[in-house]
Tab-separated table of C-alpha atoms in Angstrom:
chain	number	residue	atom	x	y	z
H	41	VAL	CA	16.754	-11.324	-17.812
H	42	MET	CA	16.416	-7.998	-15.879
H	43	PRO	CA	14.435	-5.286	-17.468
H	44	GLU	CA	16.400	-2.851	-19.758
H	45	ASN	CA	17.056	0.565	-18.413
H	46	ASP	CA	15.493	2.549	-21.185
H	47	ALA	CA	12.253	0.634	-20.779
H	48	MET	CA	9.828	3.753	-20.836
H	49	SER	CA	11.233	5.145	-24.062
H	50	GLN	CA	10.510	1.874	-25.700
H	51	ILE	CA	6.691	1.728	-24.826
H	52	ASP	CA	4.364	2.586	-27.282
H	53	LEU	CA	1.885	4.704	-25.544
H	54	SER	CA	-0.777	4.823	-28.476
H	55	ASN	CA	-2.446	1.644	-28.129
H	56	SER	CA	-3.699	1.155	-24.549
H	57	ARG	CA	-5.316	3.304	-21.961
H	58	LEU	CA	-3.359	1.507	-19.488
H	59	LEU	CA	-0.105	3.251	-20.738
H	60	ALA	CA	-1.475	6.922	-20.887
H	61	PRO	CA	-0.411	9.399	-18.230
H	62	MET	CA	-2.267	9.871	-15.037
H	63	THR	CA	-2.398	13.062	-13.230
H	64	PHE	CA	-2.738	13.098	-9.318
H	65	ARG	CA	-4.876	16.019	-7.725
H	66	ASN	CA	-1.795	18.109	-6.709
H	67	GLY	CA	-0.694	18.263	-10.360
H	68	ARG	CA	1.986	15.460	-10.328
H	69	THR	CA	1.864	13.181	-13.298
H	70	ALA	CA	2.582	9.503	-13.467
H	71	PRO	CA	4.025	8.232	-16.792
H	72	ASN	CA	1.171	5.304	-16.938
H	73	ARG	CA	-1.516	3.699	-15.055
H	74	VAL	CA	0.135	0.823	-14.149
H	75	TRP	CA	1.377	0.409	-10.271
H	76	VAL	CA	3.598	-1.970	-8.418
H	77	ALA	CA	1.342	-2.582	-5.310
H	78	PRO	CA	2.829	-2.478	-1.937
H	79	MET	CA	4.106	-5.994	-1.126
H	80	THR	CA	5.718	-7.600	2.309
H	81	ASN	CA	8.977	-9.028	1.341
H	82	LYS	CA	10.916	-9.194	4.748
H	83	ALA	CA	14.016	-8.281	3.024
H	84	SER	CA	15.395	-5.135	4.718
H	85	HIS	CA	17.960	-4.756	7.583
H	86	PRO	CA	17.029	-5.538	11.066
H	87	ASP	CA	17.156	-1.806	11.680
H	88	GLY	CA	14.722	-0.974	9.054
H	89	THR	CA	17.291	0.402	6.719
H	90	LEU	CA	17.329	-0.462	2.868
H	91	SER	CA	18.907	-3.676	1.580
H	92	ASP	CA	20.434	-4.251	-1.577
H	93	ASP	CA	17.849	-7.007	-2.314
H	94	GLU	CA	14.822	-4.745	-1.469
H	95	PHE	CA	16.313	-2.081	-3.844
H	96	GLY	CA	17.013	-4.149	-6.608
H	97	PHE	CA	13.454	-5.560	-6.561
H	98	LEU	CA	11.802	-2.193	-6.458
H	99	VAL	CA	14.171	-0.790	-9.001
H	100	ALA	CA	13.787	-3.512	-11.514
H	101	ARG	CA	10.097	-2.847	-11.708
H	102	ALA	CA	10.548	0.906	-12.165
H	103	ALA	CA	13.045	-0.123	-15.079
H	104	GLY	CA	10.384	-2.619	-16.397
H	105	GLY	CA	7.867	0.118	-17.187
H	106	PHE	CA	5.856	0.496	-14.075
H	107	GLY	CA	4.543	4.082	-13.600
H	108	VAL	CA	4.342	4.132	-9.998
H	109	VAL	CA	6.192	1.779	-7.691
H	110	GLU	CA	5.008	1.428	-4.006
H	111	THR	CA	7.235	0.130	-1.247
H	112	CYS	CA	6.328	-2.460	1.194
H	113	ALA	CA	4.502	-1.252	4.331
H	114	SER	CA	7.063	0.654	6.289
H	115	HIS	CA	6.627	1.529	9.998
H	116	VAL	CA	6.537	5.111	11.274
H	117	THR	CA	7.526	4.260	14.757
H	118	PRO	CA	9.879	1.489	16.226
H	119	ASP	CA	6.752	-0.133	18.072
H	120	GLY	CA	4.724	-0.043	14.875
H	121	GLN	CA	6.810	-2.797	13.137
H	122	ALA	CA	4.769	-6.057	12.134
H	123	TRP	CA	7.311	-8.241	10.840
H	124	PRO	CA	11.041	-8.886	10.833
H	125	GLY	CA	13.072	-7.355	7.657
H	126	GLU	CA	10.671	-4.552	7.486
H	127	LEU	CA	11.678	-1.313	5.575
H	128	ALA	CA	11.339	1.657	7.964
H	129	MET	CA	10.994	5.541	7.998
H	130	TYR	CA	10.820	6.765	11.563
H	131	ASP	CA	14.548	7.746	11.954
H	132	ASP	CA	16.988	9.787	9.894
H	133	VAL	CA	19.118	6.932	9.850
H	134	HIS	CA	16.542	5.637	7.063
H	135	VAL	CA	17.009	8.571	4.878
H	136	PRO	CA	19.982	7.475	2.994
H	137	GLY	CA	18.254	4.313	1.682
H	138	TRP	CA	15.045	6.271	0.638
H	139	ARG	CA	17.182	8.871	-1.204
H	140	ARG	CA	18.858	5.959	-3.149
H	141	LEU	CA	15.524	4.667	-4.094
H	142	ALA	CA	14.424	8.002	-5.096
H	143	GLU	CA	17.222	8.767	-7.310
H	144	ALA	CA	16.952	5.404	-8.956
H	145	HIS	CA	13.261	5.668	-9.701
H	146	ARG	CA	13.864	9.070	-11.046
H	147	ARG	CA	16.359	7.822	-13.381
H	148	GLU	CA	13.853	5.250	-14.840
H	149	GLY	CA	11.098	7.918	-15.012
H	150	ALA	CA	8.868	6.195	-12.373
H	151	ILE	CA	6.917	7.623	-9.404
H	152	LEU	CA	8.094	6.266	-6.049
H	153	ILE	CA	5.764	6.160	-3.116
H	154	GLY	CA	6.388	4.948	0.269
H	155	GLN	CA	3.630	3.223	2.226
H	156	ALA	CA	3.483	4.258	5.777
H	157	PHE	CA	1.906	2.074	8.671
H	158	HIS	CA	1.888	1.128	12.017
H	159	GLY	CA	0.941	-2.501	13.068
H	160	GLY	CA	-1.236	-1.656	15.873
H	161	MET	CA	-2.246	-5.092	17.481
H	162	ARG	CA	-0.457	-6.919	14.850
H	163	THR	CA	3.115	-5.723	15.659
H	164	LEU	CA	5.965	-7.819	16.596
H	165	ARG	CA	5.923	-9.421	19.957
H	166	GLY	CA	8.794	-10.611	22.352
H	167	ASP	CA	12.379	-9.875	22.586
H	168	GLY	CA	11.830	-7.071	25.006
H	169	ARG	CA	9.244	-5.453	22.774
H	170	PRO	CA	6.451	-3.500	24.429
H	171	THR	CA	3.037	-4.892	24.397
H	172	PRO	CA	1.077	-4.026	21.112
H	173	TRP	CA	-1.599	-1.280	21.361
H	174	SER	CA	-4.623	-0.578	19.661
H	175	CYS	CA	-7.914	0.969	19.793
H	176	SER	CA	-9.292	-1.717	22.239
H	177	PRO	CA	-7.477	-4.067	24.623
H	178	SER	CA	-7.722	-7.869	23.950
H	179	GLY	CA	-10.344	-9.911	25.816
H	180	ALA	CA	-9.735	-11.135	29.414
H	181	ASP	CA	-9.552	-14.525	28.012
H	182	ALA	CA	-6.814	-13.779	25.653
H	183	PRO	CA	-3.508	-15.531	26.643
H	184	PRO	CA	-0.547	-13.538	27.495
H	185	ASP	CA	1.310	-13.803	23.992
H	186	GLU	CA	-1.860	-12.304	22.334
H	187	ALA	CA	-2.569	-9.452	24.867
H	188	VAL	CA	-3.413	-6.069	23.332
H	189	ARG	CA	-2.980	-2.707	25.321
H	190	GLU	CA	-5.867	-0.202	25.025
H	191	GLY	CA	-4.220	2.890	23.433
H	192	THR	CA	-4.441	6.254	25.041
H	193	PRO	CA	-5.110	9.603	23.628
H	194	GLU	CA	-1.115	10.154	24.114
H	195	ASP	CA	-0.441	7.201	21.957
H	196	PHE	CA	-2.633	8.584	19.350
H	197	GLU	CA	-1.232	12.001	19.271
H	198	ARG	CA	2.351	10.279	19.060
H	199	VAL	CA	1.492	8.134	16.216
H	200	ILE	CA	-0.177	10.934	14.331
H	201	ALA	CA	2.888	12.957	14.819
H	202	ALA	CA	4.984	10.004	13.606
H	203	PHE	CA	3.081	9.552	10.380
H	204	ALA	CA	3.710	13.442	9.745
H	205	ALA	CA	7.315	13.287	10.473
H	206	ALA	CA	7.736	10.216	8.114
H	207	ALA	CA	6.201	11.868	5.161
H	208	ARG	CA	8.511	14.795	5.765
H	209	ARG	CA	11.411	12.790	5.994
H	210	LEU	CA	10.544	10.855	2.851
H	211	GLU	CA	10.121	14.211	0.817
H	212	SER	CA	13.477	15.427	2.129
H	213	ALA	CA	14.972	12.197	0.742
H	214	GLY	CA	13.355	12.944	-2.791
H	215	VAL	CA	10.662	10.338	-2.618
H	216	ASP	CA	7.552	11.527	-4.576
H	217	GLY	CA	4.964	10.541	-2.204
H	218	VAL	CA	3.399	8.548	0.597
H	219	GLU	CA	0.443	6.046	1.033
H	220	LEU	CA	-1.068	6.056	4.502
H	221	HIS	CA	-1.931	2.479	4.934
H	222	GLY	CA	-5.519	2.293	6.173
H	223	ALA	CA	-6.470	-1.146	4.869
H	224	HIS	CA	-5.732	-4.922	5.837
H	225	GLY	CA	-6.418	-4.864	9.625
H	226	TYR	CA	-3.358	-2.576	10.506
H	227	LEU	CA	-3.673	0.291	13.134
H	228	LEU	CA	-5.378	2.994	11.106
H	229	SER	CA	-8.062	0.503	9.831
H	230	GLN	CA	-8.342	-1.191	13.199
H	231	PHE	CA	-9.806	2.070	14.425
H	232	GLN	CA	-12.317	2.194	11.533
H	233	SER	CA	-13.681	-1.045	12.487
H	234	ALA	CA	-16.954	-1.394	14.405
H	235	GLU	CA	-16.173	-4.855	15.696
H	236	LEU	CA	-12.365	-3.984	16.776
H	237	ASN	CA	-13.031	-0.536	18.117
H	238	ARG	CA	-15.001	-0.865	21.120
H	239	ARG	CA	-14.231	2.475	22.553
H	240	THR	CA	-16.800	5.046	23.913
H	241	ASP	CA	-14.769	8.125	23.981
H	242	GLU	CA	-14.122	10.576	21.065
H	243	TRP	CA	-12.011	7.894	19.588
H	244	GLY	CA	-14.756	5.218	19.132
H	245	GLY	CA	-18.519	4.775	18.649
H	246	SER	CA	-19.975	6.679	15.755
H	247	LEU	CA	-18.132	6.444	12.280
H	248	GLU	CA	-17.062	9.895	12.772
H	249	HIS	CA	-15.329	8.862	16.023
H	250	ARG	CA	-13.787	5.957	14.665
H	251	ALA	CA	-12.550	7.611	11.704
H	252	ARG	CA	-10.875	10.326	13.845
H	253	LEU	CA	-7.469	8.745	13.646
H	254	ILE	CA	-7.069	8.328	10.021
H	255	ARG	CA	-8.582	11.793	9.524
H	256	ARG	CA	-6.095	13.291	12.066
H	257	THR	CA	-3.218	11.508	10.355
H	258	MET	CA	-4.150	12.515	6.803
H	259	GLN	CA	-4.567	15.956	7.986
H	260	ALA	CA	-1.184	16.097	9.736
H	261	THR	CA	0.791	14.406	7.143
H	262	ARG	CA	-0.829	16.810	4.342
H	263	ALA	CA	0.117	19.754	6.254
H	264	ALA	CA	3.627	18.545	6.952
H	265	VAL	CA	4.727	18.406	3.320
H	266	SER	CA	4.726	20.503	0.384
H	267	ASP	CA	1.969	20.655	-2.327
H	268	ASP	CA	4.150	18.888	-4.819
H	269	PHE	CA	4.390	15.815	-2.547
H	270	ILE	CA	1.753	13.044	-3.215
H	271	VAL	CA	-0.185	11.936	-0.283
H	272	GLY	CA	-2.780	9.088	-0.835
H	273	VAL	CA	-4.507	6.496	1.392
H	274	ARG	CA	-5.260	2.691	0.966
H	275	LEU	CA	-8.392	1.375	2.234
H	276	SER	CA	-10.088	-1.922	2.537
H	277	PRO	CA	-13.833	-1.415	1.121
H	278	GLU	CA	-15.444	-4.239	3.214
H	279	SER	CA	-14.822	-6.731	6.033
H	280	SER	CA	-12.085	-9.558	5.348
H	281	PRO	CA	-10.632	-12.269	7.589
H	282	SER	CA	-8.057	-10.130	8.728
H	283	LEU	CA	-10.409	-6.888	9.213
H	284	PRO	CA	-13.900	-7.562	10.465
H	285	GLY	CA	-16.255	-4.725	11.086
H	286	ILE	CA	-15.909	-2.847	7.706
H	287	ASP	CA	-18.847	-1.465	6.064
H	288	LEU	CA	-18.917	-0.252	2.471
H	289	ASP	CA	-20.837	2.642	2.697
H	290	GLU	CA	-18.711	3.650	5.885
H	291	THR	CA	-15.617	3.072	3.953
H	292	LEU	CA	-17.017	5.447	1.165
H	293	GLN	CA	-17.585	8.103	3.779
H	294	VAL	CA	-14.215	7.717	5.060
H	295	ALA	CA	-12.856	8.025	1.437
H	296	ARG	CA	-14.925	11.157	1.039
H	297	TRP	CA	-13.188	12.648	4.114
H	298	MET	CA	-9.655	11.643	3.168
H	299	CYS	CA	-10.579	13.599	-0.138
H	300	ASP	CA	-11.586	16.737	2.153
H	301	ASP	CA	-8.595	16.140	4.224
H	302	GLY	CA	-6.199	16.413	1.432
H	303	ALA	CA	-5.749	13.062	-0.107
H	304	ASP	CA	-4.291	13.092	-3.758
H	305	PHE	CA	-5.509	9.429	-4.534
H	306	ILE	CA	-7.635	6.648	-3.047
H	307	HIS	CA	-6.470	3.121	-3.495
H	308	ILE	CA	-8.787	0.259	-2.775
H	309	SER	CA	-7.591	-3.230	-1.918
H	310	LEU	CA	-10.160	-5.604	-3.361
H	311	TRP	CA	-8.193	-9.009	-3.013
H	312	ASP	CA	-9.829	-10.340	-6.118
H	313	ALA	CA	-10.786	-7.318	-8.086
H	314	GLU	CA	-13.029	-9.388	-10.489
H	315	GLN	CA	-15.626	-9.960	-7.745
H	316	MET	CA	-18.648	-7.458	-7.065
H	317	THR	CA	-19.059	-6.174	-3.492
H	318	THR	CA	-20.593	-8.321	-0.906
H	319	LYS	CA	-22.986	-5.613	0.250
H	320	ARG	CA	-24.042	-4.733	-3.117
H	321	PRO	CA	-23.661	-7.873	-5.357
H	322	GLY	CA	-24.750	-6.255	-8.510
H	323	GLU	CA	-22.003	-3.348	-8.148
H	324	HIS	CA	-18.191	-3.330	-8.418
H	325	ALA	CA	-16.365	-1.384	-5.985
H	326	ALA	CA	-14.465	0.805	-8.428
H	327	ARG	CA	-17.650	2.098	-9.887
H	328	ILE	CA	-19.038	2.837	-6.437
H	329	PHE	CA	-16.141	4.852	-5.262
H	330	ARG	CA	-15.341	6.279	-8.667
H	331	ASP	CA	-19.006	7.839	-8.403
H	332	ALA	CA	-18.562	8.960	-4.982
H	333	LEU	CA	-15.161	10.757	-5.162
H	334	PRO	CA	-14.254	14.074	-6.680
H	335	ALA	CA	-13.150	13.604	-10.308
H	336	GLN	CA	-9.780	14.949	-9.771
H	337	VAL	CA	-8.750	12.320	-7.057
H	338	PRO	CA	-7.497	9.126	-8.910
H	339	LEU	CA	-8.845	5.691	-7.966
H	340	ILE	CA	-6.550	2.796	-7.976
H	341	THR	CA	-7.706	-0.854	-7.349
H	342	ALA	CA	-5.825	-3.822	-6.684
H	343	GLY	CA	-6.538	-7.486	-6.517
H	344	ASN	CA	-5.474	-10.546	-8.417
H	345	ILE	CA	-4.863	-8.677	-11.739
H	346	TRP	CA	-2.875	-10.625	-14.263
H	347	THR	CA	-3.517	-9.883	-17.853
H	348	GLU	CA	-4.308	-6.836	-19.889
H	349	ASP	CA	-8.085	-7.628	-19.955
H	350	ASP	CA	-8.168	-7.854	-16.289
H	351	ALA	CA	-6.621	-4.402	-16.001
H	352	LEU	CA	-8.740	-2.822	-18.721
H	353	ALA	CA	-11.966	-4.232	-17.006
H	354	GLN	CA	-10.940	-2.135	-13.939
H	355	LEU	CA	-10.748	1.010	-16.006
H	356	ASP	CA	-14.233	0.087	-17.352
H	357	HIS	CA	-15.624	-0.370	-13.853
H	358	GLY	CA	-14.077	3.240	-13.073
H	359	ALA	CA	-10.601	2.770	-11.748
H	360	ASP	CA	-7.975	5.252	-13.049
H	361	ALA	CA	-5.138	3.130	-12.437
H	362	VAL	CA	-4.284	-0.721	-11.378
H	363	ALA	CA	-1.803	-2.072	-8.914
H	364	LEU	CA	-0.272	-5.311	-9.463
H	365	GLY	CA	1.220	-7.631	-6.717
H	366	ARG	CA	1.873	-11.101	-7.431
H	367	ALA	CA	1.807	-10.259	-11.355
H	368	ALA	CA	4.560	-7.665	-10.769
H	369	ILE	CA	6.708	-10.254	-9.276
H	370	THR	CA	6.608	-12.737	-12.004
H	371	ASN	CA	6.500	-10.114	-14.533
H	372	PRO	CA	8.951	-7.157	-13.669
H	373	ASP	CA	8.386	-5.644	-17.068
H	374	TRP	CA	4.557	-6.379	-17.193
H	375	PRO	CA	3.723	-2.925	-18.822
H	376	ARG	CA	6.067	-3.504	-21.774
H	377	HIS	CA	5.836	-7.286	-22.303
H	378	VAL	CA	2.046	-7.752	-21.480
H	379	VAL	CA	0.670	-4.472	-22.696
H	380	ALA	CA	3.049	-2.768	-25.122
H	381	ARG	CA	3.863	-5.997	-26.746
H	382	GLY	CA	0.952	-8.246	-26.297
H	383	GLY	CA	2.939	-10.839	-24.521
H	384	THR	CA	1.302	-13.408	-22.075
H	385	PRO	CA	1.970	-12.947	-18.422
H	386	LYS	CA	4.090	-15.331	-16.672
H	387	ARG	CA	2.218	-17.220	-13.753
H	388	PRO	CA	3.036	-19.415	-10.859
H	389	PRO	CA	4.308	-21.798	-10.341
H	390	VAL	CA	7.821	-20.548	-10.657
H	391	THR	CA	11.145	-21.683	-9.700
H	392	SER	CA	13.266	-20.176	-7.169
H	393	ASP	CA	15.870	-19.493	-9.946
H	394	GLU	CA	13.359	-17.785	-12.037
H	395	LEU	CA	12.438	-15.409	-9.072
H	396	ARG	CA	16.082	-14.578	-8.521
H	397	ALA	CA	16.431	-13.916	-12.232
H	398	ARG	CA	13.242	-11.316	-11.346
H	399	ALA	CA	15.259	-9.588	-8.960
H	400	LEU	CA	13.978	-11.318	-5.730
H	401	GLY	CA	16.450	-11.946	-3.087
H	402	PRO	CA	16.696	-15.185	-0.978
H	403	VAL	CA	14.447	-13.874	1.830
H	404	PHE	CA	11.872	-12.747	-0.643
H	405	VAL	CA	12.077	-16.013	-2.434
H	406	ASP	CA	11.350	-18.065	0.805
H	407	TYR	CA	8.662	-15.655	1.686
H	408	MET	CA	6.833	-16.292	-1.572
H	409	ARG	CA	6.694	-20.148	-0.450
H	410	ARG	CA	3.743	-19.172	1.837
H	411	TRP	CA	1.598	-18.693	-1.122
H	412	GLU	CA	0.491	-22.272	-1.881
H	413	GLY	CA	1.825	-23.521	-5.334
H	414	PHE	CA	3.763	-20.272	-5.952
H	415	VAL	CA	7.267	-21.360	-5.743
H	416	SER	CA	7.618	-24.798	-7.534
H	417	ASP	CA	10.981	-26.179	-5.823
């Protein structure tokens, strides 16, 4: 059963901090503090234009009461694509799909944020595509199908301009904001990594140099759009298998710089939001970042949040909002069902029929089979 279109009007805002409005630094207000996290779904068309399946998935969550809905990572240049079926924002041909999404989210009362990224060394290969590039080249012993070209300053200037142009394109379509994807081992985070970035010029070495690309990208993006357009960034606080060489205190400094450069929110991806940080085992990332950042810049956390208690614990640690991934897949009306009505969230395993009833198209359903135990048939 799909969420009701008047979901927001049926939610009682009086009984939970999660359902209180949240204001971004630029003054825009989200109706509550529950977000749909950006999630890969491979459901869009080969040319990067929006599909009906991707549209249906996102709008169902807006109708289900989520205050902010983020799209999957969306490439800002043709060579930045990291998987098939990826939504794009690099060309005006993509604007009608974004406008369609924006209009639908506005009708539901939700904020729509497009996540902008470039895959860097993790972009698609083959079929005549160019060799992936990043901060540093692959090693001499890397097989040909894993080769990575060392990016040039011309590459960097081109991609900075592409991020800014993509944000301008989204604003023209009526989208509420953009999130720069500086996490999970894609281009902007590859430069931040002390292990992946082996450059010795002004784009590598010290943290100031390794953060140059993401800072320049934030500055250019902020300058390309109006003050009303929300601009934020997602960061990985510490190293993970997909992103080695990330230090907690360095990420804190990057987050501060992002605020200096115009960020309206900071989104930290924790994978498991219950866990304390690796570098400071007695401290939670949300508290560390909240204490380090300007009070007017909201902090969003994500990572295996399922229940209302899970979400409230993040607010207690210092987060201003929470972003749900898999819980938003199985519970498209999570804010209304779990928080407003005290229901129990649906957890995996779920059948493919159940997922289709929750507005997942067949490609997205098949993609969820990569999560062990998620799809039961």
